[in-house]
Amino acid sequence: MADPTTQSAQISSDMNASSTKESTYYVMELVYWRDPKKSAVAFGMSLLVLLSLATFSVISVVSYLLLALLCVTITFRVYKSVIQAVQKSEEGHPFKALMEKDLTVQPEIFRKYVDVCLTYVNRAIKQARHLLLVEDLVDSLKLAGFMWLMTYVGAVFNGITILILTDIIFFSTPLVYEKNKTQIDKYIELIRTRVEVTLAKLQDKLPGAVKRTKAE
């Protein structure tokens, strides 16, 4: 008979994998514009928030968003109340269905997403140790080169500008890639081959570099 602890861990792992697949599928549906309306709303809202943060403070942006939401809900509530008074109907609160809906976060769902986040955190910690403690000299040098390039990027763009560009790339690149997959794959493979050859030559010249096998 299987150990209950092992069974529980397996069930938790399966739930995490299922949740990750569902989240990935939903994100892919958005970035590939399978449903143009949903993708347009997600892109527009995210870009609007980032542009607002670039102009105003976080407190101002949050305050304006909540104020706009309150203006809509209060106006709609007053409008429905007037209509009900004129028509002498007893429909009740216009947001009654939403108010009666259970919005509490279930402990199982909370723990599921915490477990998913914990998996990524542990993976990031292991990768940081691998890079910062120079387990592989070539990987650490690549990180150093990337960080050096980021110093120049940081001198030209601030964090919000980078997030805005990332948001635009995130919603545009997958669609462009899907339409020009053959040509892009050809150039990516060419670049990847040249990079691998260059890194192999560099690794042979570096003392103490970890030799990589083909399987890696």
XYZ file of C-alpha atoms in Angstrom:
216
model
C 0.000 0.000 0.000
C 1.363 3.429 -0.934
C 2.481 5.851 1.748
C -0.233 8.518 2.416
C 2.436 11.238 2.463
C 3.695 10.131 -0.943
C 0.148 10.040 -2.310
C -0.542 13.541 -0.967
C 2.663 14.874 -2.518
C 1.779 13.242 -5.844
C -1.743 14.704 -5.803
C -0.336 18.145 -4.970
C 2.198 17.835 -7.790
C -0.541 16.837 -10.260
C -2.696 19.782 -9.166
C 0.221 22.182 -9.590
C 0.988 20.806 -13.048
C -2.667 21.082 -14.066
C -2.903 24.649 -12.763
C 0.287 25.626 -14.580
C -1.012 24.140 -17.850
C -4.325 25.977 -17.512
C -2.584 29.292 -16.808
C -0.155 28.790 -19.697
C -3.013 27.921 -22.064
C -4.955 31.045 -21.056
C -1.900 33.286 -21.541
C -1.153 31.722 -24.933
C -4.748 32.320 -26.008
C -4.309 35.998 -25.144
C -0.923 36.649 -26.763
C -1.851 34.781 -29.950
C -5.093 36.794 -30.187
C -7.342 33.730 -30.484
C -10.155 35.882 -29.119
C -9.402 39.412 -30.428
C -11.810 41.080 -27.993
C -10.243 39.546 -24.875
C -6.709 40.146 -26.155
C -7.514 43.754 -27.064
C -9.007 44.402 -23.614
C -6.031 42.781 -21.832
C -3.496 44.650 -23.978
C -5.326 47.952 -23.749
C -5.834 47.796 -19.985
C -2.262 46.717 -19.254
C -0.843 49.414 -21.531
C -3.148 52.055 -20.057
C -2.080 51.186 -16.511
C 1.616 51.264 -17.426
C 1.283 54.585 -19.261
C -0.571 55.978 -16.255
C 2.203 54.798 -13.933
C 4.727 56.506 -16.204
C 2.877 59.805 -15.767
C 1.482 59.627 -12.226
C 2.432 58.010 -8.959
C 1.151 54.574 -7.968
C -1.138 56.145 -5.357
C -2.636 58.497 -7.951
C -3.190 55.701 -10.485
C -4.895 53.435 -7.935
C -6.998 56.344 -6.658
C -8.122 57.332 -10.162
C -8.980 53.731 -11.069
C -11.078 53.252 -7.944
C -12.679 56.678 -8.416
C -13.617 55.811 -12.021
C -15.067 52.488 -10.876
C -17.084 54.188 -8.147
C -18.393 56.781 -10.601
C -19.673 54.002 -12.854
C -21.245 51.928 -10.080
C -22.811 54.908 -8.256
C -24.222 56.329 -11.506
C -25.656 52.945 -12.464
C -27.136 52.464 -8.972
C -28.813 55.892 -9.025
C -30.062 55.313 -12.582
C -31.618 51.962 -11.696
C -33.174 53.425 -8.541
C -34.810 56.220 -10.550
C -36.089 53.745 -13.153
C -37.508 51.503 -10.443
C -39.178 54.483 -8.762
C -40.747 55.658 -12.019
C -41.887 52.182 -13.044
C -42.767 51.270 -9.445
C -40.955 47.988 -9.771
C -39.301 45.993 -6.993
C -36.235 44.619 -8.705
C -34.061 45.463 -5.730
C -30.348 46.260 -5.738
C -28.908 46.290 -9.303
C -25.754 44.509 -8.111
C -27.614 41.945 -6.031
C -26.351 38.981 -8.079
C -22.733 40.082 -7.673
C -23.184 40.864 -3.985
C -24.600 37.404 -3.301
C -21.848 35.675 -5.254
C -19.267 33.925 -3.096
C -15.952 35.694 -3.713
C -14.030 34.198 -0.807
C -10.789 32.424 -1.641
C -10.955 28.760 -0.734
C -8.004 27.408 1.294
C -7.413 24.628 -1.243
C -7.154 27.102 -4.127
C -4.903 29.405 -2.102
C -2.575 26.559 -1.160
C -2.517 25.364 -4.776
C -1.286 28.695 -6.091
C 1.145 29.092 -3.193
C 2.637 25.704 -4.096
C 2.954 26.767 -7.724
C 4.699 30.012 -6.718
C 6.940 28.109 -4.315
C 8.048 25.812 -7.141
C 9.163 28.775 -9.229
C 10.843 30.454 -6.239
C 12.868 27.329 -5.440
C 13.825 26.979 -9.091
C 14.964 30.616 -9.178
C 17.034 30.155 -5.984
C 18.806 27.122 -7.454
C 19.512 28.957 -10.700
C 20.825 32.002 -8.783
C 23.163 29.766 -6.792
C 24.315 28.100 -10.014
C 25.137 31.462 -11.606
C 26.387 33.558 -8.693
C 28.605 30.862 -7.182
C 30.119 30.118 -10.611
C 29.151 26.464 -10.833
C 29.642 26.854 -14.577
C 32.063 29.586 -15.636
C 30.487 30.114 -19.064
C 26.982 30.562 -17.639
C 28.252 33.042 -15.054
C 30.129 34.990 -17.728
C 26.977 35.130 -19.842
C 25.078 36.543 -16.856
C 27.846 39.092 -16.266
C 27.698 40.144 -19.918
C 23.926 40.437 -19.786
C 24.063 42.530 -16.607
C 26.700 44.753 -18.203
C 24.408 45.354 -21.173
C 21.518 46.061 -18.796
C 23.523 48.902 -17.221
C 23.403 50.664 -20.587
C 19.717 49.858 -21.008
C 19.041 51.262 -17.526
C 20.874 54.447 -18.431
C 18.526 55.019 -21.386
C 15.205 53.621 -20.127
C 13.595 53.607 -16.715
C 11.717 50.641 -15.279
C 8.263 51.754 -16.442
C 9.464 52.348 -20.006
C 10.956 48.854 -20.112
C 7.677 47.410 -18.822
C 5.726 49.293 -21.515
C 8.043 47.973 -24.240
C 7.806 44.482 -22.748
C 4.014 44.665 -22.765
C 3.974 45.713 -26.432
C 6.448 42.972 -27.386
C 4.529 40.412 -25.329
C 1.304 41.012 -27.260
C 2.846 41.536 -30.719
C 5.816 39.161 -31.087
C 3.904 35.826 -30.846
C 1.468 36.902 -33.562
C 4.300 38.070 -35.848
C 6.207 34.852 -35.186
C 3.177 32.704 -35.987
C 2.724 34.412 -39.354
C 6.439 34.267 -40.286
C 7.471 31.108 -38.442
C 9.533 29.515 -41.240
C 11.719 32.534 -41.966
C 12.213 33.409 -38.293
C 13.116 29.827 -37.344
C 15.709 29.794 -40.111
C 17.482 32.893 -38.777
C 17.162 31.786 -35.150
C 18.795 28.451 -35.962
C 21.600 30.253 -37.792
C 22.224 32.581 -34.857
C 22.002 29.747 -32.340
C 24.578 27.694 -34.256
C 27.023 30.589 -34.391
C 26.563 31.332 -30.693
C 27.146 27.694 -29.763
C 30.323 27.562 -31.858
C 31.593 30.783 -30.273
C 30.796 29.576 -26.747
C 32.480 26.224 -27.436
C 35.655 27.983 -28.570
C 35.501 30.290 -25.550
C 34.967 27.421 -23.150
C 37.990 25.562 -24.504
C 40.169 28.595 -23.826
C 38.862 29.320 -20.320
C 40.735 27.576 -17.493
C 38.561 25.682 -15.033
C 35.453 25.801 -17.230
C 33.043 22.935 -16.786
C 32.994 20.732 -19.883
C 29.514 20.149 -21.170
C 28.317 16.990 -22.762
C 26.079 16.896 -25.838
C 23.200 15.705 -23.700
C 23.341 18.951 -21.755
